[in-house]
Coordinates of C-alpha atoms in Angstrom, one line a residue:
I188 CA 224.6 92.0 24.9
Q189 CA 225.8 93.3 21.6
T190 CA 223.9 93.5 18.3
T191 CA 225.4 94.1 14.9
R192 CA 222.4 95.8 13.4
T193 CA 221.1 99.1 14.7
M194 CA 218.1 99.5 12.3
P195 CA 216.2 96.7 10.6
T196 CA 216.1 96.2 6.8
T197 CA 213.3 98.0 5.1
T198 CA 211.1 95.2 3.8
F199 CA 207.3 95.0 3.1
R200 CA 206.9 93.0 6.3
Y201 CA 208.8 95.6 8.3
I202 CA 206.8 98.4 6.8
F203 CA 203.6 96.6 7.8
L204 CA 204.9 96.1 11.3
K205 CA 205.7 99.8 11.5
F206 CA 202.2 100.7 10.4
Q207 CA 200.7 98.4 13.0
V208 CA 202.9 99.7 15.8
T209 CA 202.2 103.3 14.9
V210 CA 198.5 102.6 15.3
L211 CA 199.1 100.8 18.6
R212 CA 201.2 103.7 19.9
L213 CA 198.6 106.2 18.9
L214 CA 195.9 104.2 20.7
G215 CA 198.1 104.0 23.8
K216 CA 198.6 107.8 23.8
I217 CA 194.8 108.3 23.5
F218 CA 194.2 105.9 26.3
G219 CA 196.7 107.7 28.5
V220 CA 195.2 111.1 27.8
L221 CA 191.7 109.8 28.6
F222 CA 192.4 107.7 31.7
N223 CA 195.7 108.9 33.3
G224 CA 194.9 112.5 33.7
N225 CA 194.6 112.2 37.4
A226 CA 197.9 110.3 37.9
P227 CA 200.4 111.9 40.3
N228 CA 202.9 114.2 38.7
P229 CA 206.6 113.2 39.0
K230 CA 208.7 115.3 41.4
Y231 CA 211.6 115.6 38.9
I232 CA 212.3 114.7 35.2
T233 CA 215.6 114.3 33.6
Y234 CA 217.5 112.3 30.9
S235 CA 220.1 109.7 31.8
N236 CA 223.7 110.5 30.9
T237 CA 224.0 107.4 28.8
P238 CA 225.0 106.7 25.1
H239 CA 221.3 106.9 24.3
P240 CA 219.8 109.2 26.9
Q241 CA 216.6 107.8 28.3
R242 CA 213.8 109.9 29.9
C243 CA 213.6 109.2 33.7
I244 CA 210.8 110.5 36.0
F245 CA 211.4 110.7 39.7
F246 CA 209.0 110.2 42.6
Y247 CA 210.0 110.6 46.3
P248 CA 208.6 111.7 49.6
S249 CA 208.0 115.4 50.2
T250 CA 210.9 115.4 52.7
Y251 CA 213.3 114.8 49.8
N252 CA 214.5 117.2 47.1
S253 CA 216.1 116.8 43.7
E254 CA 219.3 118.5 44.9
N255 CA 220.0 115.9 47.5
L256 CA 219.2 112.4 46.3
R257 CA 222.5 110.7 46.9
N258 CA 223.0 107.7 49.2
L259 CA 219.3 107.0 49.5
N260 CA 217.4 103.8 48.7
F261 CA 216.2 103.6 45.1
Y262 CA 213.7 101.5 43.2
V263 CA 213.8 101.6 39.4
N264 CA 210.7 100.8 37.4
F265 CA 210.3 99.8 33.8
H266 CA 206.9 100.3 32.3
G267 CA 204.9 97.8 30.1
G268 CA 203.9 98.2 26.5
G269 CA 204.7 94.9 24.8
F270 CA 208.3 96.0 24.1
V271 CA 206.9 98.4 21.4
G272 CA 205.5 101.4 23.3
G273 CA 204.5 102.9 26.6
Y274 CA 205.7 105.8 28.8
P275 CA 207.3 106.1 32.2
E276 CA 204.2 108.0 33.4
D277 CA 202.1 104.9 32.8
D278 CA 203.1 103.6 36.2
S279 CA 202.9 106.9 38.0
K280 CA 200.3 105.8 40.6
F281 CA 202.3 102.8 41.6
C282 CA 205.6 104.7 41.6
S283 CA 204.3 107.6 43.7
Y284 CA 202.6 105.1 46.1
L285 CA 205.8 103.0 46.5
A286 CA 208.0 106.1 47.0
N287 CA 205.8 107.4 49.9
E288 CA 205.1 104.1 51.5
A289 CA 208.6 102.6 51.3
D290 CA 210.3 106.0 51.9
C291 CA 212.6 105.7 48.8
V292 CA 213.3 107.3 45.5
V293 CA 211.5 105.7 42.6
I294 CA 212.6 106.2 39.1
S295 CA 210.5 105.2 36.1
A296 CA 212.7 104.9 33.1
Q297 CA 212.2 104.9 29.4
Y298 CA 213.8 102.5 26.9
R299 CA 213.9 102.1 23.2
F300 CA 211.2 100.1 21.4
A301 CA 210.9 97.4 18.8
P302 CA 210.6 97.0 15.9
E303 CA 213.0 99.9 15.3
Y304 CA 215.2 98.6 18.1
P305 CA 214.6 94.8 18.8
F306 CA 216.2 92.7 21.5
P307 CA 218.7 93.3 23.0
T308 CA 218.4 97.2 22.7
A309 CA 215.8 97.6 25.5
L310 CA 217.8 95.4 27.8
N311 CA 220.9 97.3 27.1
D312 CA 219.1 100.6 27.7
C313 CA 217.9 99.4 31.1
Q314 CA 221.3 98.3 32.1
A315 CA 222.8 101.6 31.0
V316 CA 220.2 103.5 33.1
I317 CA 221.1 101.4 36.2
K318 CA 224.8 102.2 35.7
W319 CA 224.0 105.9 35.4
I320 CA 221.8 105.8 38.6
K321 CA 224.6 104.1 40.5
N322 CA 227.2 106.6 39.3
Q323 CA 225.0 109.7 39.6
Y324 CA 223.3 109.0 43.0
S325 CA 225.4 106.3 44.8
P326 CA 222.3 104.5 46.1
N327 CA 222.4 103.0 49.5
K328 CA 220.4 100.1 48.2
I329 CA 218.7 99.6 44.9
A330 CA 215.7 97.5 43.8
I331 CA 214.2 97.0 40.4
G332 CA 210.9 96.0 38.9
G333 CA 208.4 96.4 36.1
F334 CA 205.1 95.6 34.5
S335 CA 204.6 93.1 31.7
A336 CA 207.4 93.7 29.2
G337 CA 209.0 95.9 31.9
G338 CA 208.9 93.0 34.3
T339 CA 210.7 90.8 31.8
L340 CA 213.4 93.5 31.4
A341 CA 213.7 93.9 35.1
L342 CA 214.2 90.2 35.6
G343 CA 216.8 90.2 32.9
V344 CA 218.7 93.3 34.3
S345 CA 218.5 91.9 37.8
Q346 CA 220.9 89.1 36.7
T347 CA 223.6 91.6 35.7
H348 CA 223.9 93.9 38.7
P349 CA 223.5 93.4 42.5
F350 CA 220.0 94.4 43.6
A351 CA 218.2 94.1 46.9
L352 CA 215.0 92.9 45.2
V353 CA 213.3 92.4 41.8
S354 CA 209.5 92.5 41.3
A355 CA 207.6 91.6 38.2
F356 CA 204.0 92.0 37.3
Y357 CA 202.8 89.4 34.8
P358 CA 206.0 89.2 32.8
P359 CA 206.5 87.1 29.7
L360 CA 209.1 84.6 30.8
D361 CA 209.9 82.2 28.0
F362 CA 210.4 83.2 24.3
S363 CA 211.6 79.8 23.3
R364 CA 209.8 76.8 21.7
N365 CA 209.7 75.2 25.2
S366 CA 207.2 77.8 26.3
K367 CA 203.8 76.4 27.5
N368 CA 202.0 79.7 26.6
E369 CA 198.4 79.6 25.3
F370 CA 199.1 81.4 22.0
P371 CA 198.0 79.3 19.0
E372 CA 201.1 80.1 17.0
K373 CA 204.0 77.9 18.1
N374 CA 206.8 79.6 16.1
P375 CA 208.4 81.7 18.8
L376 CA 209.4 84.4 16.3
K377 CA 205.8 84.8 15.1
R378 CA 204.0 84.0 18.4
N379 CA 202.2 87.3 18.4
L380 CA 202.7 90.8 17.0
F381 CA 204.7 92.0 20.0
H382 CA 207.0 89.1 20.1
E383 CA 207.6 89.2 16.4
M384 CA 208.7 92.8 16.6
Y385 CA 210.8 92.3 19.7
L386 CA 212.6 89.3 18.2
L387 CA 213.1 90.8 14.8
D388 CA 216.9 90.3 15.1
S389 CA 216.7 86.9 16.7
K390 CA 216.8 83.4 15.3
D391 CA 214.7 80.4 16.1
D392 CA 217.5 78.8 18.0
E393 CA 217.0 77.1 21.4
H394 CA 220.3 78.4 22.8
E395 CA 219.6 82.0 21.7
L396 CA 215.9 82.0 22.9
T397 CA 216.6 80.3 26.2
N398 CA 219.2 83.0 27.1
P399 CA 218.0 83.9 30.7
L400 CA 218.5 87.6 29.9
L401 CA 215.9 87.3 27.2
S402 CA 213.8 84.5 28.8
P403 CA 214.1 84.9 32.6
F404 CA 212.3 81.5 33.0
Y405 CA 215.8 80.0 32.6
A406 CA 217.5 82.2 35.2
Q407 CA 219.4 80.4 38.0
R408 CA 218.2 81.4 41.4
E409 CA 221.7 82.5 42.5
K410 CA 221.8 85.0 39.6
L411 CA 218.7 86.8 40.8
P412 CA 218.4 89.2 43.8
P413 CA 217.9 87.9 47.3
K414 CA 214.2 88.8 47.1
V415 CA 212.1 88.0 44.0
V416 CA 208.4 89.0 43.9
L417 CA 206.2 87.8 41.1
V418 CA 202.6 89.0 40.6
V419 CA 200.6 86.5 38.5
P420 CA 197.1 86.9 37.0
K421 CA 195.6 83.6 36.0
I422 CA 193.8 85.0 32.9
D423 CA 197.0 85.5 30.8
P424 CA 198.3 83.6 27.8
N425 CA 201.6 83.5 29.5
Y426 CA 200.2 82.1 32.7
P427 CA 201.4 78.5 32.2
D428 CA 205.0 79.7 32.0
M429 CA 204.6 81.9 35.1
E430 CA 203.0 78.9 36.9
L431 CA 205.9 76.7 36.1
F432 CA 208.3 79.4 37.2
V433 CA 206.6 79.7 40.5
E434 CA 206.7 75.9 40.9
K435 CA 210.4 75.9 40.1
M436 CA 211.2 78.7 42.5
K437 CA 208.7 78.4 45.3
K438 CA 211.1 76.5 47.6
E439 CA 213.9 78.9 47.0
V440 CA 214.7 81.3 49.8
G441 CA 213.5 84.9 49.1
F442 CA 211.0 84.0 46.4
M443 CA 207.4 85.2 46.8
S444 CA 204.5 85.0 44.4
L445 CA 200.8 85.8 44.4
I446 CA 198.4 84.3 41.9
Y447 CA 195.1 86.2 41.3
Q448 CA 192.5 83.9 40.0
S449 CA 190.2 86.5 38.5
A450 CA 192.8 89.0 37.3
F451 CA 194.0 89.3 33.7
H452 CA 197.1 90.5 32.0
G453 CA 197.5 94.2 32.3
W454 CA 194.6 94.6 34.8
T455 CA 196.6 97.1 36.9
Y456 CA 196.5 99.5 33.9
V457 CA 192.7 99.5 33.6
P458 CA 190.9 102.5 35.2
E459 CA 189.5 101.4 38.5
F460 CA 186.0 102.5 37.6
L461 CA 186.0 99.8 34.9
L462 CA 187.2 97.1 37.3
G463 CA 185.0 95.3 39.8
K464 CA 185.8 95.8 43.4
D465 CA 187.6 92.4 43.6
L466 CA 190.0 93.4 40.9
V467 CA 190.6 96.8 42.4
K468 CA 191.3 95.0 45.7
A469 CA 193.7 92.6 44.0
K470 CA 195.5 95.5 42.4
W471 CA 196.2 97.3 45.7
D472 CA 196.9 94.0 47.4
A473 CA 199.7 93.4 44.8
Y474 CA 201.0 96.9 45.2
N475 CA 201.1 96.5 49.0
L476 CA 202.9 93.2 48.7
V477 CA 205.7 94.9 46.7
V478 CA 205.8 97.8 49.1
T479 CA 206.1 95.4 52.1
E480 CA 208.9 93.4 50.4
V481 CA 210.8 96.5 49.3
K482 CA 210.7 97.9 52.8
K483 CA 212.0 94.6 54.1
A484 CA 214.7 94.4 51.5
F485 CA 215.9 98.0 52.2
S486 CA 216.0 97.3 56.0
S487 CA 217.8 94.0 55.6
G488 CA 221.4 93.7 56.4
L489 CA 222.0 91.8 53.1

């Protein structure tokens, strides 16, 4: 997807958005320092050889090494952060666990953020990283996934390249006026702070906002990978859209979802000592679901 504007016009509203996102990013950094200190360290860090190099961190079993990663199975993860922030390291625990349990290379990749770079920049960055991985490492099979905003991006990218699987944890699925979300604001361009920044270059146009690369709710099943895994917390303002998507897809071959009644949006990012045992169990249950389905996808003849 092409965009004609690389940087937004400097207006009072944009300056206010920039102030808000700066505060959010600072809080995110503080949260990471306080609560992610014991996260597994990546085995290898590099930057993609793309028009806008993106930071990529690698996880893989101890039997692998960074000098010989070609022709292996790869899983590419895109972190959450509301399209406006976050780090590849945010998903280190999941990525390290998946790499070891599914015996594959897991790459957690960065992408550019709104409001400086609204849609479709992040999607284009993710697509570019996938092309780089394919050219650089010639994966045997490749799967893709993400959390929240990263899940939305993964579902979008999964329609543009062949993948063995896509997984998405609590992704926003519908940016159009058709969305059944629980936000009080019904203008899709002002629905919440994150959507406003992400859609800064977009118009309130049904055709534009129902583009399945932006709003994966409208993706056709045949455009998605053979396996689709959706993790859904019921306490989420986007839950109605996820529920409808599950209803639409549940009879399709290769589609799997789990709905967690007591889980909330982003619960997998919360330190476990702050979660009750049921939510900790739900988190690892969801992780293990993805691990199991990734292993099946990589062993499949498809």
